[in-house]
PDB file of C-alpha atoms and ligand atoms in Angstrom:
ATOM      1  CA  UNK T   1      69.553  92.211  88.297  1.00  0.00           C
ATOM      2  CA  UNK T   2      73.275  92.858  88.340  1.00  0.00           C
ATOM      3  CA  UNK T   3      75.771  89.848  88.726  1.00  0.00           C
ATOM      4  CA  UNK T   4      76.459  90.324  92.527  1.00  0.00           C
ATOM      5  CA  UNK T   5      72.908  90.763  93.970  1.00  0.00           C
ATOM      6  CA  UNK T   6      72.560  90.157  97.336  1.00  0.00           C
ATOM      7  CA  UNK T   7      76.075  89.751  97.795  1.00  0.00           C
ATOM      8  CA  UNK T   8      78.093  90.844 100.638  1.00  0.00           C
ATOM      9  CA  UNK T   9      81.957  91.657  99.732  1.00  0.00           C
ATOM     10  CA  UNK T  10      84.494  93.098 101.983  1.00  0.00           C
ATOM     11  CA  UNK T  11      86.905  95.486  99.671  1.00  0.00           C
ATOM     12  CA  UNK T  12      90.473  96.523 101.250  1.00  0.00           C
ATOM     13  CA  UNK T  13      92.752  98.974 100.141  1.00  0.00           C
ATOM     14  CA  UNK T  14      90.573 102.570  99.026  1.00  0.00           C
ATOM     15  CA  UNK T  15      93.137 104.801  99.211  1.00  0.00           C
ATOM     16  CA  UNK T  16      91.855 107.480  96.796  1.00  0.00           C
ATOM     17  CA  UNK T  17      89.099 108.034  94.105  1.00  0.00           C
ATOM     18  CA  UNK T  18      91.773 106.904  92.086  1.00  0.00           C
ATOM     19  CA  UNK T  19      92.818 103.510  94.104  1.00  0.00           C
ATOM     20  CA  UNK T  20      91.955 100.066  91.998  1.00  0.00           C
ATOM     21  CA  UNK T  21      89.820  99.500  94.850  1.00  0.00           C
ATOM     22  CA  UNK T  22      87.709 102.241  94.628  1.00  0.00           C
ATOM     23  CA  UNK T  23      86.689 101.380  91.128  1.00  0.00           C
ATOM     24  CA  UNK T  24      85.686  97.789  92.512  1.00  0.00           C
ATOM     25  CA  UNK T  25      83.991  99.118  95.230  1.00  0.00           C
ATOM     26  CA  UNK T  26      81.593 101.192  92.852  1.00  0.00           C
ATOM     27  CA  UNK T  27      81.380  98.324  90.529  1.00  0.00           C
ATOM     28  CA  UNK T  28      80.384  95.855  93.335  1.00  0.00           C
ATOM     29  CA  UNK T  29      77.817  98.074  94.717  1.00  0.00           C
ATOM     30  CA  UNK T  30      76.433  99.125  90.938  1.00  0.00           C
ATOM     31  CA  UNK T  31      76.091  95.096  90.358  1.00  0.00           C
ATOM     32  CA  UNK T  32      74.030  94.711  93.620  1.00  0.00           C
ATOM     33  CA  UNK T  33      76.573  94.432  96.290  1.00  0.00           C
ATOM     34  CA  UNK T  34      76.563  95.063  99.967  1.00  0.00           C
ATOM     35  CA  UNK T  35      80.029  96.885 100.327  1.00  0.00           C
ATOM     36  CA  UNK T  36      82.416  97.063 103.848  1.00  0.00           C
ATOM     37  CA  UNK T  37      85.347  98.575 103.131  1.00  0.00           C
ATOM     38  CA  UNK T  38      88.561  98.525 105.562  1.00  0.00           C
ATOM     39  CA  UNK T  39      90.864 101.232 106.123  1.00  0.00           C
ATOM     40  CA  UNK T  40      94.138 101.506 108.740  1.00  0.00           C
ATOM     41  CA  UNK T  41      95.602 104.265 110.822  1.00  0.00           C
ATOM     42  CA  UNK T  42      96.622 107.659 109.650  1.00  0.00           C
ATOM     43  CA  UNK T  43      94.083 107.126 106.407  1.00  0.00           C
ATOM     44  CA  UNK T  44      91.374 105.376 108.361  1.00  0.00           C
ATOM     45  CA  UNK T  45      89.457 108.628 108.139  1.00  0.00           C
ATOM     46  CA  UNK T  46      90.092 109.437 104.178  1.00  0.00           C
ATOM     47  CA  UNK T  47      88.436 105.783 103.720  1.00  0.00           C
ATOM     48  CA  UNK T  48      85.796 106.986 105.656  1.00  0.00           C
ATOM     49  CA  UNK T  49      85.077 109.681 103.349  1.00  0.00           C
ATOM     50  CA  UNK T  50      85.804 107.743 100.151  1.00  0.00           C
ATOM     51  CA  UNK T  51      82.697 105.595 101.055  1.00  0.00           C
ATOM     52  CA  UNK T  52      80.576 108.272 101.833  1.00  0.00           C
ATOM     53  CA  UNK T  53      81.218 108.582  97.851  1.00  0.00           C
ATOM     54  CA  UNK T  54      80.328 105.611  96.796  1.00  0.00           C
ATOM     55  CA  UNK T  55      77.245 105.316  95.244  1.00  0.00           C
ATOM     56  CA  UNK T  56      75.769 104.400  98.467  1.00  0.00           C
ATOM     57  CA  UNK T  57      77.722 105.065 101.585  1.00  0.00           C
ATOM     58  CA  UNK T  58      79.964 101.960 102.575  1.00  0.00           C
ATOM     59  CA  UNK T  59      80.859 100.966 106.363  1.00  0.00           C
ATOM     60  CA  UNK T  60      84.585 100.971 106.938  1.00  0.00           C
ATOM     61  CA  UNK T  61      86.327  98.258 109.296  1.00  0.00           C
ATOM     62  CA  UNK T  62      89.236  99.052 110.459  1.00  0.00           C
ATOM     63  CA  UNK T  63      92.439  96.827 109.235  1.00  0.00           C
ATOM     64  CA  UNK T  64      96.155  96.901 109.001  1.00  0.00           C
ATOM     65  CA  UNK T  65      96.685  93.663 107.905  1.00  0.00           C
ATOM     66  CA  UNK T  66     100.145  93.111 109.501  1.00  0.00           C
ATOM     67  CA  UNK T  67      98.271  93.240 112.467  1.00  0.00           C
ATOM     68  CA  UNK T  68      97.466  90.062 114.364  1.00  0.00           C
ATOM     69  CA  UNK T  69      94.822  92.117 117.056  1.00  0.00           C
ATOM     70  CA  UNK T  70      93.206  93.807 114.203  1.00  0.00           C
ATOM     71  CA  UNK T  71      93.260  90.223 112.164  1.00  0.00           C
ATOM     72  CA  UNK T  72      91.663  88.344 114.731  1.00  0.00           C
ATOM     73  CA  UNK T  73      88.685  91.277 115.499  1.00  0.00           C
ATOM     74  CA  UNK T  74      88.245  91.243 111.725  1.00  0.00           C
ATOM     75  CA  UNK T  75      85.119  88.686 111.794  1.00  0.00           C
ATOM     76  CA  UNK T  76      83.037  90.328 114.601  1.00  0.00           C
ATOM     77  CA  UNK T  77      83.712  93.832 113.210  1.00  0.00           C
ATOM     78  CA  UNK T  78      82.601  92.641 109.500  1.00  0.00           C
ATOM     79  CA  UNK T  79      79.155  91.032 111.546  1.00  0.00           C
ATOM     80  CA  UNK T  80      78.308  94.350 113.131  1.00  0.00           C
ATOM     81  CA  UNK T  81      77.171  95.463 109.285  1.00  0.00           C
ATOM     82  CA  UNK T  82      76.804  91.931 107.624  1.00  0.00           C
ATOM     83  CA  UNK T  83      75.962  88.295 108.665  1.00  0.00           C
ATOM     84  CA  UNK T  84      78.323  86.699 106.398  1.00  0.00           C
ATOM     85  CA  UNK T  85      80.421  87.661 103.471  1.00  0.00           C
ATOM     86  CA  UNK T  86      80.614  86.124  99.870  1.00  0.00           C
ATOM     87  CA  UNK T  87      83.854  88.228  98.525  1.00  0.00           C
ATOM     88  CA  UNK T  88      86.934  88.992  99.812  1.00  0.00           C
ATOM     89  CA  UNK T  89      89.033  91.948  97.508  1.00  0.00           C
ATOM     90  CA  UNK T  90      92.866  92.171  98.644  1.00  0.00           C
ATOM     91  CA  UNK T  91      94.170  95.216  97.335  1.00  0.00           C
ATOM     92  CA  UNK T  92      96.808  96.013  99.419  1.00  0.00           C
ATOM     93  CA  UNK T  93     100.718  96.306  98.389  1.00  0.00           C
ATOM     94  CA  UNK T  94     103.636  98.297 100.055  1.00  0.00           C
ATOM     95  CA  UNK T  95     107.070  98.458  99.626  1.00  0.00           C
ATOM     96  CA  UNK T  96     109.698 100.849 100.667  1.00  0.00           C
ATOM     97  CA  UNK T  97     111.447 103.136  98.440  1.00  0.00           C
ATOM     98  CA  UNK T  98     114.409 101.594  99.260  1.00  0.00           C
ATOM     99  CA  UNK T  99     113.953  98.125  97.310  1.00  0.00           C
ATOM    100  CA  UNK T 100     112.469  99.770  94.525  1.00  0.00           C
ATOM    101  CA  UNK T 101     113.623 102.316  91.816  1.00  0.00           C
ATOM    102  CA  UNK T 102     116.969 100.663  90.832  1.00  0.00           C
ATOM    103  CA  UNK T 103     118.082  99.485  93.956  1.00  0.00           C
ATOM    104  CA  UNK T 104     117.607  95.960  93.521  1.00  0.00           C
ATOM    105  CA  UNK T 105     121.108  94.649  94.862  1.00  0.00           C
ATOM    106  CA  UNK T 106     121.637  97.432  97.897  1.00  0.00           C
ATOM    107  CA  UNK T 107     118.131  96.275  99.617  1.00  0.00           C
ATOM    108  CA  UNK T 108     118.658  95.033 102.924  1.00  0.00           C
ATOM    109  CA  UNK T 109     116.279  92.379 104.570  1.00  0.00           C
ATOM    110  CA  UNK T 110     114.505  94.542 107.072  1.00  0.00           C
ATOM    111  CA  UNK T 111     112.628  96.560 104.276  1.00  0.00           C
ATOM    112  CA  UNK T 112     112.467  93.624 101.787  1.00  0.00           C
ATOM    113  CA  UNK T 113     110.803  91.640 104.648  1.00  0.00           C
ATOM    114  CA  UNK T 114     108.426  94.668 105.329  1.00  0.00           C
ATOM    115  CA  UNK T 115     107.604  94.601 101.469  1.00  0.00           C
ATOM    116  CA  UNK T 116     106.734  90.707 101.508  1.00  0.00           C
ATOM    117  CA  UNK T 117     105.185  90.994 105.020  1.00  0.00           C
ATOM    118  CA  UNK T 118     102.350  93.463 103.651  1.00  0.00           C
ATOM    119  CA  UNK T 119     102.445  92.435  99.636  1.00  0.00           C
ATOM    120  CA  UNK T 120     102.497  88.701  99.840  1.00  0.00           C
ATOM    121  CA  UNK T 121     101.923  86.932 103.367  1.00  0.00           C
ATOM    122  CA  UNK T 122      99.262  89.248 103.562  1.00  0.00           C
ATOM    123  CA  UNK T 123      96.774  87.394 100.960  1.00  0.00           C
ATOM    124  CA  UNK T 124      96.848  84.195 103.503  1.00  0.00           C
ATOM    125  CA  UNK T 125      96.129  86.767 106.975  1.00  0.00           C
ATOM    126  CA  UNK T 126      93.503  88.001 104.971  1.00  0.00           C
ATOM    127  CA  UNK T 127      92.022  84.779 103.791  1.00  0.00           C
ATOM    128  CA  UNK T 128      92.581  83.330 107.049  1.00  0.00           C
ATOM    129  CA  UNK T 129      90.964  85.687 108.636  1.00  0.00           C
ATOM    130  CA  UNK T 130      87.989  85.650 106.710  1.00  0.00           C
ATOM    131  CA  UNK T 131      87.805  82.367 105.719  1.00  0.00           C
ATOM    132  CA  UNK T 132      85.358  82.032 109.247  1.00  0.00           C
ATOM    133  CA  UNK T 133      82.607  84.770 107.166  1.00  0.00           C
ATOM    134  CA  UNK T 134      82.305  83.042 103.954  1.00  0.00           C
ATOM    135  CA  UNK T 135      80.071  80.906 105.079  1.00  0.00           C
ATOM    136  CA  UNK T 136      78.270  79.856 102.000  1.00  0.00           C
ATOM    137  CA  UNK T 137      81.643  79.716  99.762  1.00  0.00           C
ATOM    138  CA  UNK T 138      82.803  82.738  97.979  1.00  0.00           C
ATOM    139  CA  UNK T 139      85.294  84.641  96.170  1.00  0.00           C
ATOM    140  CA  UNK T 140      88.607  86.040  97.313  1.00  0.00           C
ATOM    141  CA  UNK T 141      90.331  88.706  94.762  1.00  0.00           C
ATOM    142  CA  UNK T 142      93.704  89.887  95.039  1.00  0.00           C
ATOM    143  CA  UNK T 143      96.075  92.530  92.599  1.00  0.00           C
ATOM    144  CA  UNK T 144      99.057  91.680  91.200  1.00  0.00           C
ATOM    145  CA  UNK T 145     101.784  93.028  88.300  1.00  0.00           C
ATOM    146  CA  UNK T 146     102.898  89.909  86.886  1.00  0.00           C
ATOM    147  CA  UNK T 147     105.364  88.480  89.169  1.00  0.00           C
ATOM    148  CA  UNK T 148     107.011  86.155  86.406  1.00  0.00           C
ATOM    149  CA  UNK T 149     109.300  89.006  84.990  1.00  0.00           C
ATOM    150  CA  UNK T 150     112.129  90.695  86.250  1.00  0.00           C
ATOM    151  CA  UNK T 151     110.747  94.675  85.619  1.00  0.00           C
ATOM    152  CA  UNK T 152     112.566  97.766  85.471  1.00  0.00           C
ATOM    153  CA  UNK T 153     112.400  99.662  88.587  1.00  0.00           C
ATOM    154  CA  UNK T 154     109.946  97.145  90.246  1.00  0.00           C
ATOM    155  CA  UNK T 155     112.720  95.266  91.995  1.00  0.00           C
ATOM    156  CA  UNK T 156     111.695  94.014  95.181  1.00  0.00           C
ATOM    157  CA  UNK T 157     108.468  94.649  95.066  1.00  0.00           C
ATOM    158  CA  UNK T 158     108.277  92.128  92.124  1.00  0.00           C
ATOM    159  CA  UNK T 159     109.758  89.582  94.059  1.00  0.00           C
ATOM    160  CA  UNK T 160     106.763  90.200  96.834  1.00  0.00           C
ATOM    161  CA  UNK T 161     104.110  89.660  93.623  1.00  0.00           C
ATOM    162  CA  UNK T 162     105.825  86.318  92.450  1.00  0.00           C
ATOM    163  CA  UNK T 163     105.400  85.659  96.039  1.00  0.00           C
ATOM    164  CA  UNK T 164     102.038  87.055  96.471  1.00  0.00           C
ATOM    165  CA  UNK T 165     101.051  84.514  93.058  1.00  0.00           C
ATOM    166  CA  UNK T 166     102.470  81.679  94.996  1.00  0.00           C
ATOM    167  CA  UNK T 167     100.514  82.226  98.211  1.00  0.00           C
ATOM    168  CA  UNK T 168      97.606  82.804  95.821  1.00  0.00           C
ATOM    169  CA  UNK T 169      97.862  79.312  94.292  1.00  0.00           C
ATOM    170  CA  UNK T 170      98.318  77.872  98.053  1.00  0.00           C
ATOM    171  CA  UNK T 171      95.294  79.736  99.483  1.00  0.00           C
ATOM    172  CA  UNK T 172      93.411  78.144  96.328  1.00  0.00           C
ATOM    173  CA  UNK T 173      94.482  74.468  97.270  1.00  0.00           C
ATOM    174  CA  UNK T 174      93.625  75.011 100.986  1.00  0.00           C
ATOM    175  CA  UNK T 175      90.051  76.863 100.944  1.00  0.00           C
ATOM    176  CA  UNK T 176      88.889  75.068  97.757  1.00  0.00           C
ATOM    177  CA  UNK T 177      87.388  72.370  99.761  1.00  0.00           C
ATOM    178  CA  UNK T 178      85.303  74.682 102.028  1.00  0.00           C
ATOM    179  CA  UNK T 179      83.956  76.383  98.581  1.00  0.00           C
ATOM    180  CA  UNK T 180      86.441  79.185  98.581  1.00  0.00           C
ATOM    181  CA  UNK T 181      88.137  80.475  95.396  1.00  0.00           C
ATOM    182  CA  UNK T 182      91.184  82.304  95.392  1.00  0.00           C
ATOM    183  CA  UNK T 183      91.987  84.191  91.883  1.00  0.00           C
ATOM    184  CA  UNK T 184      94.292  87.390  90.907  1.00  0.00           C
ATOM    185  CA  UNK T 185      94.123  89.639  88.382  1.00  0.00           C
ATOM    186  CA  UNK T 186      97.363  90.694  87.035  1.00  0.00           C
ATOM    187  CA  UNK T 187      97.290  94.468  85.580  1.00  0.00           C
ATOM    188  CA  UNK T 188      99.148  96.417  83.534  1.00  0.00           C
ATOM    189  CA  UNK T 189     100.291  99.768  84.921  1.00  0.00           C
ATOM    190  CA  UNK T 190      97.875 102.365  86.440  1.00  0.00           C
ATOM    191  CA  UNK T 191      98.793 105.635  88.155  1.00  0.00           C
ATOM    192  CA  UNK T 192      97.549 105.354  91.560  1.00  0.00           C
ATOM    193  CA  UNK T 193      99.256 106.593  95.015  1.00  0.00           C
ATOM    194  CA  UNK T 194     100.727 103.236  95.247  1.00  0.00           C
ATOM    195  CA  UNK T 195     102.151 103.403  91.994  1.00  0.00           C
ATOM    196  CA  UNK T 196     103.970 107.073  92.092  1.00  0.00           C
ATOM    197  CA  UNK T 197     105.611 105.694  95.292  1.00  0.00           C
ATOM    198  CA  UNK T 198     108.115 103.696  93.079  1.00  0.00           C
ATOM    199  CA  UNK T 199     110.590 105.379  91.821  1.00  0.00           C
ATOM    200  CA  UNK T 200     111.031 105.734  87.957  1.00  0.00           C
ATOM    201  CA  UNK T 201     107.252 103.880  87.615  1.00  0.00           C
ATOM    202  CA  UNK T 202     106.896 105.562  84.076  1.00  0.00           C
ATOM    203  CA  UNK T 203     109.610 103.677  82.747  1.00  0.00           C
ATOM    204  CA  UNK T 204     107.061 100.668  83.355  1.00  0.00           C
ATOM    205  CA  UNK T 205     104.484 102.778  82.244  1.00  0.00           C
ATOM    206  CA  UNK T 206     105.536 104.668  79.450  1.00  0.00           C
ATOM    207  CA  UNK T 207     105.655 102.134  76.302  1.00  0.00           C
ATOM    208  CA  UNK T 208     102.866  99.834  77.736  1.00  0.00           C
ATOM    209  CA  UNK T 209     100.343 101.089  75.408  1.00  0.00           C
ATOM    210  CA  UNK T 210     102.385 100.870  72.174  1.00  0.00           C
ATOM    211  CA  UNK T 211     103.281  97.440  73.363  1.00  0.00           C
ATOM    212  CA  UNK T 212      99.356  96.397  74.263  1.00  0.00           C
ATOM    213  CA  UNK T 213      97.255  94.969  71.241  1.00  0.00           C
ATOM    214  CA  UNK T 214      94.594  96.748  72.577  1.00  0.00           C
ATOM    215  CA  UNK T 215      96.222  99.778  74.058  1.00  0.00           C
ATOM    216  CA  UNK T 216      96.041 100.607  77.501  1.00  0.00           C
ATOM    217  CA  UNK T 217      95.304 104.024  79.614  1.00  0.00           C
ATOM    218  CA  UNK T 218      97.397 104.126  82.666  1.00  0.00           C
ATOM    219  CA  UNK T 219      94.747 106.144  84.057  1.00  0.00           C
ATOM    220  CA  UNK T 220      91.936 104.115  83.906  1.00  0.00           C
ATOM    221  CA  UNK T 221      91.008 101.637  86.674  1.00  0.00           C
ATOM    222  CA  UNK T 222      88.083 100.466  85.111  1.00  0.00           C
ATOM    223  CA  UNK T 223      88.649  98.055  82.906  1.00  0.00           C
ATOM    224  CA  UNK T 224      91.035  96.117  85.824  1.00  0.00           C
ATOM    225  CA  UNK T 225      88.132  96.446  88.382  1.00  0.00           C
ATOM    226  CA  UNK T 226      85.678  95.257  86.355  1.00  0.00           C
ATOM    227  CA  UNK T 227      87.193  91.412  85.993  1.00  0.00           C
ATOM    228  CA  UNK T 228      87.495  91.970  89.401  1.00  0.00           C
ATOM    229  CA  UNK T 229      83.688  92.114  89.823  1.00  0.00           C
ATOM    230  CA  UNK T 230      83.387  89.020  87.380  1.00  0.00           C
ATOM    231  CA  UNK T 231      85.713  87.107  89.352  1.00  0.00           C
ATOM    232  CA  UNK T 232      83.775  87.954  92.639  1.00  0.00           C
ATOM    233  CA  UNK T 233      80.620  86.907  90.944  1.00  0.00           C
ATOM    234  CA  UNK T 234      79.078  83.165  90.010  1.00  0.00           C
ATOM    235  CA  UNK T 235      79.921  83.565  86.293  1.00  0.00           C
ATOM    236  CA  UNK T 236      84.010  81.588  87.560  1.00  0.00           C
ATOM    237  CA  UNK T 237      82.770  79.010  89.539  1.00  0.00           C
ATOM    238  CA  UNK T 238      85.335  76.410  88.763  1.00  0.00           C
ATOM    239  CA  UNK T 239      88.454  78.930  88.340  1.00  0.00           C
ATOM    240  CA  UNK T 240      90.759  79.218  91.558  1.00  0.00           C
ATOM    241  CA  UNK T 241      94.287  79.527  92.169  1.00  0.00           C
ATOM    242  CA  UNK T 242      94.962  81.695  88.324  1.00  0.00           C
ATOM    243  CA  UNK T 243      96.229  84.742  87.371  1.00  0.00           C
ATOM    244  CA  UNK T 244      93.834  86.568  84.812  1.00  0.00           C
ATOM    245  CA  UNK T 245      95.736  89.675  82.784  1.00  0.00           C
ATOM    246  CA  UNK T 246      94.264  92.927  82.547  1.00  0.00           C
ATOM    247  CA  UNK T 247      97.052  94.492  80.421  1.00  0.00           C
ATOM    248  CA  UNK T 248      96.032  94.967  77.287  1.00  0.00           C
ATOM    249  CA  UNK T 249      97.331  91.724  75.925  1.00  0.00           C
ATOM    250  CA  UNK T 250     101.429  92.790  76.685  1.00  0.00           C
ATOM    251  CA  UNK T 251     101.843  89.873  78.409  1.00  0.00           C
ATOM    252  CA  UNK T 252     100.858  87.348  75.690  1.00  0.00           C
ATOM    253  CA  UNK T 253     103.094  89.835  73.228  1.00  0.00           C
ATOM    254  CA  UNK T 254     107.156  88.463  72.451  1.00  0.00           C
ATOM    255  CA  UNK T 255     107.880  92.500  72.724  1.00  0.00           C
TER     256      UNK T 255
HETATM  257  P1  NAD C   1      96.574 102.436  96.192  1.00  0.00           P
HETATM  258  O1  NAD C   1      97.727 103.176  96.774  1.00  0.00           O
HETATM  259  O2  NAD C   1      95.349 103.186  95.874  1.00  0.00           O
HETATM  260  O3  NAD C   1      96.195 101.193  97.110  1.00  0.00           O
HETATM  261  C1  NAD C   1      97.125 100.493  97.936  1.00  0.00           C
HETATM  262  C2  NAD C   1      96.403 100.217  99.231  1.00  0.00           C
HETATM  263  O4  NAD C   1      97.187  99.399 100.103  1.00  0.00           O
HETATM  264  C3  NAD C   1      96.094 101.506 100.013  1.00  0.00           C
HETATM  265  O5  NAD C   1      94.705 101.623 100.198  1.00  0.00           O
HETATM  266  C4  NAD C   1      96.778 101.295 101.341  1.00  0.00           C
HETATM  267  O6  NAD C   1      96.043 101.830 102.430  1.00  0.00           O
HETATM  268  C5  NAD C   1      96.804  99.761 101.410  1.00  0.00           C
HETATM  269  N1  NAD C   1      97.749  99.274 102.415  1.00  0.00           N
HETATM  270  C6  NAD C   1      99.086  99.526 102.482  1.00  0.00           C
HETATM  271  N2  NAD C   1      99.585  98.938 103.577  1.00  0.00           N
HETATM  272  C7  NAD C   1      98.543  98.301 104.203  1.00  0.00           C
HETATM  273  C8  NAD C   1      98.423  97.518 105.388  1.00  0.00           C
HETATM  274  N3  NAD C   1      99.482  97.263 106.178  1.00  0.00           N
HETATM  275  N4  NAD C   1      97.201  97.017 105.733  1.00  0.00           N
HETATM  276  C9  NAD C   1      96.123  97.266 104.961  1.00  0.00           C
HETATM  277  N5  NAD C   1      96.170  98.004 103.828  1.00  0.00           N
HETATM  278  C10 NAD C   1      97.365  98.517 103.459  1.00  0.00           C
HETATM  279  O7  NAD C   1      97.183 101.749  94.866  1.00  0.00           O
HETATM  280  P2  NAD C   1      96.593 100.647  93.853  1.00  0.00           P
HETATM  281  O8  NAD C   1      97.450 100.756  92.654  1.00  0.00           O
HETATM  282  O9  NAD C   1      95.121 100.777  93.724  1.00  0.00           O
HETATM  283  O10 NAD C   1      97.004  99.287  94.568  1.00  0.00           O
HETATM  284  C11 NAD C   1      96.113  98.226  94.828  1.00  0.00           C
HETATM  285  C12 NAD C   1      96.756  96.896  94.451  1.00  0.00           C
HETATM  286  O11 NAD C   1      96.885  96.823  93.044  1.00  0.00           O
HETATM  287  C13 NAD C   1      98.152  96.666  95.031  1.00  0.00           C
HETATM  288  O12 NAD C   1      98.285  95.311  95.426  1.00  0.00           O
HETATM  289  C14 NAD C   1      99.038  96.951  93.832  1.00  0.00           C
HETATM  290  O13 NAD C   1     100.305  96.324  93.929  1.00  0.00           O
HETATM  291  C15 NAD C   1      98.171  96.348  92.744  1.00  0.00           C
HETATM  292  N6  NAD C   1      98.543  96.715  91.374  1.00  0.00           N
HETATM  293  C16 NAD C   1      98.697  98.033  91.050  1.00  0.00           C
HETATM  294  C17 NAD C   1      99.078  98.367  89.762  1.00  0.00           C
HETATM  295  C18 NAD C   1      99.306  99.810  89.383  1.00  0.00           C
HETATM  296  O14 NAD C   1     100.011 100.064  88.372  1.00  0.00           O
HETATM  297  N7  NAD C   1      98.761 100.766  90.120  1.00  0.00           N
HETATM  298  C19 NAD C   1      99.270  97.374  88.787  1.00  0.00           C
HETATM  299  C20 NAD C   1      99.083  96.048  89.132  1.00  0.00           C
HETATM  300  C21 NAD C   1      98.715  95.730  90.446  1.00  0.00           C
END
């Protein structure tokens, strides 16, 4: 029996083999999961084929979730494949080049707006929108890079995580009384698409694992997806609104 039998969990944001999301996707299934994943425009069809390579093939939804159309469709598209869910995984997190790399005093509102639109409002969309599913309760999951810090390079996409931790803590307070946890888990640097789209990312990356007390490979998503998966199961049924690390213990480290 694997800790998510029977369960029915809707994962956003497979990009790649290599996405976080993949990783949790596998994991889900592996522990006994029903998977949907969702996928948007230009990639929808890439997600397609990432689920085909999932251990068994996953349906794919289709959500941009800046979209209200696509927001409000989101609970009878989920039903065509499953009556109800019991996880939610956000894993979803733009910026443009612009606010990132260095830039942090040239950004101009337009693009930091897009960055918080996508990174950071986007955990309530999502949770609103499929707040209506979890019917029984459940587990919503969303990525973060600890917002508390001011990073190199990370700029305004850092201020879109503290942000995104905020709305996480709010989501908490507001769906905790229908059963509904809200949790992130706060990783240390991995080399995904998402992640070679900022500017100068290995100077985030490139000491992390001299600074971690127990290391850390920038190219493994495992070990993040995996407290995913215990998050989405019943083994944290009174944790909600909290930020779990996944970094190799950097963050608990004075340098
Ligand atoms: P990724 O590029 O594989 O995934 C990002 C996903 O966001 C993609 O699937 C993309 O399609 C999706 N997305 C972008 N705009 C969207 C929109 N409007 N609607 C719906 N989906 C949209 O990269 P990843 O590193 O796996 O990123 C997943 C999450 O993990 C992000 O929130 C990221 O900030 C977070 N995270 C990443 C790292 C890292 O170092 N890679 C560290 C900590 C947290």
């Amino acid at each position: 029996m694997g800790i998510l039998e029977g369960k029915n969990i809707l994962v956003t944001g497979v990009l790649t083999e290599g996405s976080i999301a993949f990783e949790v996707a596998r994991l889900c299934q592996e522990q006994g999961a029903t998977v949907i994943l969702t996928g948007l425009g230009r990639t929808f069809k890439i997600t397609q084929s990432m689920g085909r390579r999932l251990p068994a093939p996953a349906e794919v939804v289709e959500l941009d979730v800046t979209d209200p159309e696509h927001l409000a469709a989101l609970p009878d598209a989920v039903r065509q494949h499953v009556p109800h869910l019991d996880g939610v995984v956000h894993s979803i997190g733009f910026a443009p080049q612009s606010v990132m790399g260095g830039n942090f005093m040239a950004a101009e509102w337009d693009d930091v707006a897009t960055a918080v639109h996508i990174s950071a409002y986007s955990l309530k969309a999502l949770a609103q929108a499929t707040a209506p599913l979890l019917t029984h309760g459940g587990s919503i999951v969303g990525l973060t890079f600890d917002g508390r810090f001011a990073w190199p390079v990370y700029d305004w996409m850092g201020v879109a995580k503290a942000a995104f931790e905020a709305v996480n803590r709010y989501v908490a307070r507001d769906l905790g009384p229908q059963g509904i946890r809200c949790n992130v888990i706060s990783a240390g640097p991995i080399k995904t698409t998402a992640a070679r789209h900022i500017p100068g990312f290995d100077q985030m990356e490139s000491k992390w694992s001299e600074r971690a007390p127990l290391g850390w490979d920038s190219d493994a998503t495992e070990p993040t997806a995996r407290a995913v998966t215990a998050l989405l199961s019943d083994w944290f049924p009174a944790t909600t609104g909290e930020m779990i690390h996944v970094d190799g213990g950097v963050h608990a480290m004075g340098q």
